[in-house]
Amino acid sequence: MEEAQRLCFSTAFAGGRDGGIGGGSLPDAEERDMLSRKIVAAHDRLAKGTGDGSDMRGWLNFPASYIDSAEFRRILAAAETIKKADVLLVIGIGGSYLGARAVVEALTSRYYNDIRNGTPAIYFTGCNISESDYAALDAIIEGKDFCINVISKSGTTLEPALAFRHFRAKLEAKYQDRPKEADKRIFVTTDAKKGALLAQAKERGWKRFIVPANMGGRYSVLSAVGLLPIACAGVDVGALLRGAAAAQKAYAQPGAVPEDNACYWYAALRYHYYTRMRKAVELFAVYEPNMTLFGEWLKQLFGESDGKEFRGLFPASATFTTDLHSLGQYVQQGERLLFETVITFEQPANALGVTKQEHNGDELNYLAGKTLHEINETAFRATALAHQKGGCPSLHISLPGLDAESLGWLIYFFEKACAISGYMLGVNPFDQPGVEDYKSFMFALLGKPGEEHDKTRADLRAAYGMNI
Ligand code: PA5
């Protein structure tokens, strides 16, 4: 396949004219010119490093170079060691969690733990503060040989730090007579130069992998953050990187007309729907349940990147056709605040068909001979028609198949579109200052020592008369 065409982005669907039967939802000539200028300006900011957050563009040219790196080879070697265990606990939150889980489920199955073949069961933890979650995992690892991959760039995030303390203690209790055995089972992914996790890893000699300083969590799935746990599930992480590297090349330049660069054109249409069409929500829709967690990753990528300075599209996600029987009603007839971005795959994963039955009691013989993939595809086209008719424009991203190279391409497509979108919108797509507010109040209420927390407590006492 010609790499430049691996991903197909369109504003129409087979059989429909551009813009669909909703009509009028695409930019006119004048707006296209404006969008074109904005695309070029955003591209320049990103490429030349003149935009806000320019020191966080490490992901931009990462995939093509990382595949030949010594660390990538260390990841593959570490994965082979971890694969000998029964269970891998992956501890992390936000960008240190979602990408890995999304890729593992997409490229294996959402039932991975039940159908894996010679690879460890993988459980993601440290992404909540739930006693019942910890208790369930305690029961799961009881008597099992387990490894831990703890992932935290800062090394200080409360949720993963708590989980690491808990499960590390389990590991150390298991090997209380042989502490080195516990140490051999701990793999740390963190900053190369700073943080509490780094200090502990150095002291104990745990195997270490790097979260690049110039890469925010939500842009880090193609670094050691995502690649180590993904490799442990038996996924071809080299293919994932190759797909991303091909996308890196394909989307490097804006091109002569906006549509030349599908990634940039998608970012421009997001901007158009937000600013001109007054759409407040982008609904990411997939028709493959194994992609549900990918929707969660997209929500984090766009939510943390766009949503600041009281601006930005609210990212939502849905798995169709499942959610057509819940959210579908709102999409069709609720407030007209949505547009949808639908991701589909051309090739079926299997070829399961509908059989003909002599007694057509369920009246499904009219579908006999069709594959489930064909029926799902038709459901997508019918839904896009219905949604566009109802005033919910559909953008469509299609890939040849749900394989590692295509997914690597898709990840890069969205990362770059997200950065371009942020610059078009006039926000810094690489920081997340709003996330700090809940942390600062939580630490103050929890009694964390330190001057800054004392000050927050004093502020809360003054503002709300709180007894803290
Ligand atoms: O995208 C981000 O930067 C965040 O979601 C972080 O990944 C998340 O807060 C976890 O941070 P850390 O890796 O420092 O524990």
mmCIF file of N, CA, C and O and ligand atoms in Angstrom, residues 92-97 151-158 160 189 211 215-220 300 304 430 432 435-436 439, ligand 1:
data_model
loop_
_atom_site.group_PDB
_atom_site.id
_atom_site.type_symbol
_atom_site.label_atom_id
_atom_site.label_comp_id
_atom_site.label_asym_id
_atom_site.label_seq_id
_atom_site.Cartn_x
_atom_site.Cartn_y
_atom_site.Cartn_z
ATOM 1 N N GLY A 92 -0.222 3.519 36.683
ATOM 2 C CA GLY A 92 -0.079 4.858 36.108
ATOM 3 C C GLY A 92 -1.459 5.478 35.920
ATOM 4 O O GLY A 92 -2.485 4.781 36.009
ATOM 5 N N ILE A 93 -1.484 6.761 35.657
ATOM 6 C CA ILE A 93 -2.765 7.463 35.458
ATOM 7 C C ILE A 93 -2.617 8.460 34.312
ATOM 8 O O ILE A 93 -1.501 8.884 33.981
ATOM 9 N N GLY A 94 -3.745 8.831 33.702
ATOM 10 C CA GLY A 94 -3.720 9.825 32.617
ATOM 11 C C GLY A 94 -2.870 9.335 31.456
ATOM 12 O O GLY A 94 -2.991 8.194 30.997
ATOM 13 N N GLY A 95 -1.955 10.187 31.032
ATOM 14 C CA GLY A 95 -1.095 9.837 29.912
ATOM 15 C C GLY A 95 -0.143 8.699 30.224
ATOM 16 O O GLY A 95 0.436 8.103 29.325
ATOM 17 N N SER A 96 0.026 8.385 31.496
ATOM 18 C CA SER A 96 0.900 7.275 31.876
ATOM 19 C C SER A 96 0.103 5.972 31.980
ATOM 20 O O SER A 96 0.579 5.009 32.593
ATOM 21 N N TYR A 97 -1.103 5.969 31.419
ATOM 22 C CA TYR A 97 -1.968 4.788 31.535
ATOM 23 C C TYR A 97 -2.787 4.514 30.277
ATOM 24 O O TYR A 97 -2.766 3.417 29.703
ATOM 25 N N ILE A 151 4.638 3.651 36.151
ATOM 26 C CA ILE A 151 4.902 4.701 35.164
ATOM 27 C C ILE A 151 4.434 6.036 35.730
ATOM 28 O O ILE A 151 3.242 6.235 35.983
ATOM 29 N N SER A 152 5.355 6.947 35.943
ATOM 30 C CA SER A 152 4.972 8.289 36.375
ATOM 31 C C SER A 152 6.110 9.231 36.028
ATOM 32 O O SER A 152 7.220 9.064 36.525
ATOM 33 N N LYS A 153 5.809 10.187 35.176
ATOM 34 C CA LYS A 153 6.859 11.119 34.766
ATOM 35 C C LYS A 153 7.352 11.919 35.973
ATOM 36 O O LYS A 153 8.540 12.013 36.227
ATOM 37 N N SER A 154 6.394 12.472 36.720
ATOM 38 C CA SER A 154 6.760 13.306 37.867
ATOM 39 C C SER A 154 7.247 12.446 39.020
ATOM 40 O O SER A 154 8.075 12.874 39.825
ATOM 41 N N GLY A 155 6.709 11.245 39.114
ATOM 42 C CA GLY A 155 7.049 10.373 40.238
ATOM 43 C C GLY A 155 6.338 10.767 41.517
ATOM 44 O O GLY A 155 6.554 10.165 42.565
ATOM 45 N N THR A 156 5.473 11.783 41.443
ATOM 46 C CA THR A 156 4.808 12.252 42.668
ATOM 47 C C THR A 156 3.282 12.195 42.585
ATOM 48 O O THR A 156 2.608 12.577 43.530
ATOM 49 N N THR A 157 2.726 11.749 41.464
ATOM 50 C CA THR A 157 1.262 11.733 41.323
ATOM 51 C C THR A 157 0.678 10.770 42.361
ATOM 52 O O THR A 157 1.151 9.639 42.513
ATOM 53 N N LEU A 158 -0.330 11.242 43.076
ATOM 54 C CA LEU A 158 -0.810 10.497 44.243
ATOM 55 C C LEU A 158 -1.339 9.099 43.897
ATOM 56 O O LEU A 158 -0.996 8.112 44.553
ATOM 57 N N PRO A 160 -0.922 6.809 41.353
ATOM 58 C CA PRO A 160 0.051 5.730 41.121
ATOM 59 C C PRO A 160 1.006 5.535 42.293
ATOM 60 O O PRO A 160 1.409 4.391 42.577
ATOM 61 N N THR A 189 9.202 3.457 34.786
ATOM 62 C CA THR A 189 9.261 4.387 33.648
ATOM 63 C C THR A 189 9.027 5.774 34.214
ATOM 64 O O THR A 189 7.934 6.082 34.700
ATOM 65 N N VAL A 211 10.720 8.587 30.518
ATOM 66 C CA VAL A 211 9.677 9.438 29.944
ATOM 67 C C VAL A 211 10.422 10.693 29.486
ATOM 68 O O VAL A 211 10.940 11.432 30.325
ATOM 69 N N MET A 215 8.206 15.583 26.489
ATOM 70 C CA MET A 215 6.977 14.903 26.021
ATOM 71 C C MET A 215 5.972 14.836 27.167
ATOM 72 O O MET A 215 6.271 14.251 28.218
ATOM 73 N N GLY A 216 4.809 15.443 26.986
ATOM 74 C CA GLY A 216 3.768 15.352 28.007
ATOM 75 C C GLY A 216 3.143 13.957 27.994
ATOM 76 O O GLY A 216 3.199 13.249 26.989
ATOM 77 N N GLY A 217 2.529 13.576 29.113
ATOM 78 C CA GLY A 217 1.967 12.235 29.232
ATOM 79 C C GLY A 217 1.053 11.849 28.083
ATOM 80 O O GLY A 217 1.148 10.751 27.529
ATOM 81 N N ARG A 218 0.172 12.750 27.679
ATOM 82 C CA ARG A 218 -0.831 12.380 26.667
ATOM 83 C C ARG A 218 -0.238 12.238 25.271
ATOM 84 O O ARG A 218 -0.913 11.770 24.360
ATOM 85 N N TYR A 219 1.014 12.652 25.095
ATOM 86 C CA TYR A 219 1.698 12.477 23.803
ATOM 87 C C TYR A 219 2.767 11.382 23.895
ATOM 88 O O TYR A 219 3.632 11.305 23.035
ATOM 89 N N SER A 220 2.706 10.560 24.957
ATOM 90 C CA SER A 220 3.862 9.687 25.233
ATOM 91 C C SER A 220 3.637 8.206 24.950
ATOM 92 O O SER A 220 4.503 7.393 25.248
ATOM 93 N N GLN A 300 -8.691 12.160 26.613
ATOM 94 C CA GLN A 300 -7.621 12.787 27.393
ATOM 95 C C GLN A 300 -6.761 13.685 26.521
ATOM 96 O O GLN A 300 -6.435 14.819 26.886
ATOM 97 N N GLU A 304 -7.329 17.588 27.610
ATOM 98 C CA GLU A 304 -6.261 18.304 28.320
ATOM 99 C C GLU A 304 -5.556 19.306 27.412
ATOM 100 O O GLU A 304 -4.954 20.259 27.896
ATOM 101 N N PHE A 430 0.072 21.828 25.072
ATOM 102 C CA PHE A 430 0.971 20.896 25.766
ATOM 103 C C PHE A 430 0.972 21.029 27.292
ATOM 104 O O PHE A 430 1.674 20.285 27.959
ATOM 105 N N GLN A 432 -1.322 21.571 31.117
ATOM 106 C CA GLN A 432 -2.619 21.208 31.701
ATOM 107 C C GLN A 432 -2.738 21.867 33.066
ATOM 108 O O GLN A 432 -2.881 21.202 34.090
ATOM 109 N N VAL A 435 -5.449 20.935 35.789
ATOM 110 C CA VAL A 435 -5.412 19.684 36.549
ATOM 111 C C VAL A 435 -4.831 19.928 37.946
ATOM 112 O O VAL A 435 -5.094 19.186 38.890
ATOM 113 N N GLU A 436 -4.038 21.000 38.067
ATOM 114 C CA GLU A 436 -3.354 21.249 39.343
ATOM 115 C C GLU A 436 -4.323 21.675 40.445
ATOM 116 O O GLU A 436 -4.041 21.480 41.620
ATOM 117 N N LYS A 439 -5.598 18.883 42.551
ATOM 118 C CA LYS A 439 -4.488 18.305 43.317
ATOM 119 C C LYS A 439 -4.155 19.192 44.510
ATOM 120 O O LYS A 439 -3.944 18.698 45.612
HETATM 121 O O1 PA5 B 1 -1.023 14.075 30.027
HETATM 122 C C1 PA5 B 1 -0.510 14.337 31.106
HETATM 123 O O2 PA5 B 1 0.551 14.977 31.178
HETATM 124 C C2 PA5 B 1 -1.142 13.870 32.379
HETATM 125 O O3 PA5 B 1 -2.337 13.207 32.135
HETATM 126 C C3 PA5 B 1 -0.205 12.930 33.119
HETATM 127 O O4 PA5 B 1 0.143 11.872 32.268
HETATM 128 C C4 PA5 B 1 -0.836 12.388 34.399
HETATM 129 O O5 PA5 B 1 -1.226 13.458 35.212
HETATM 130 C C5 PA5 B 1 0.156 11.512 35.149
HETATM 131 O O6 PA5 B 1 1.308 12.223 35.467
HETATM 132 P P1 PA5 B 1 2.620 11.474 35.907
HETATM 133 O O7 PA5 B 1 3.098 10.650 34.777
HETATM 134 O O8 PA5 B 1 3.596 12.561 36.260
HETATM 135 O O9 PA5 B 1 2.291 10.624 37.106
#
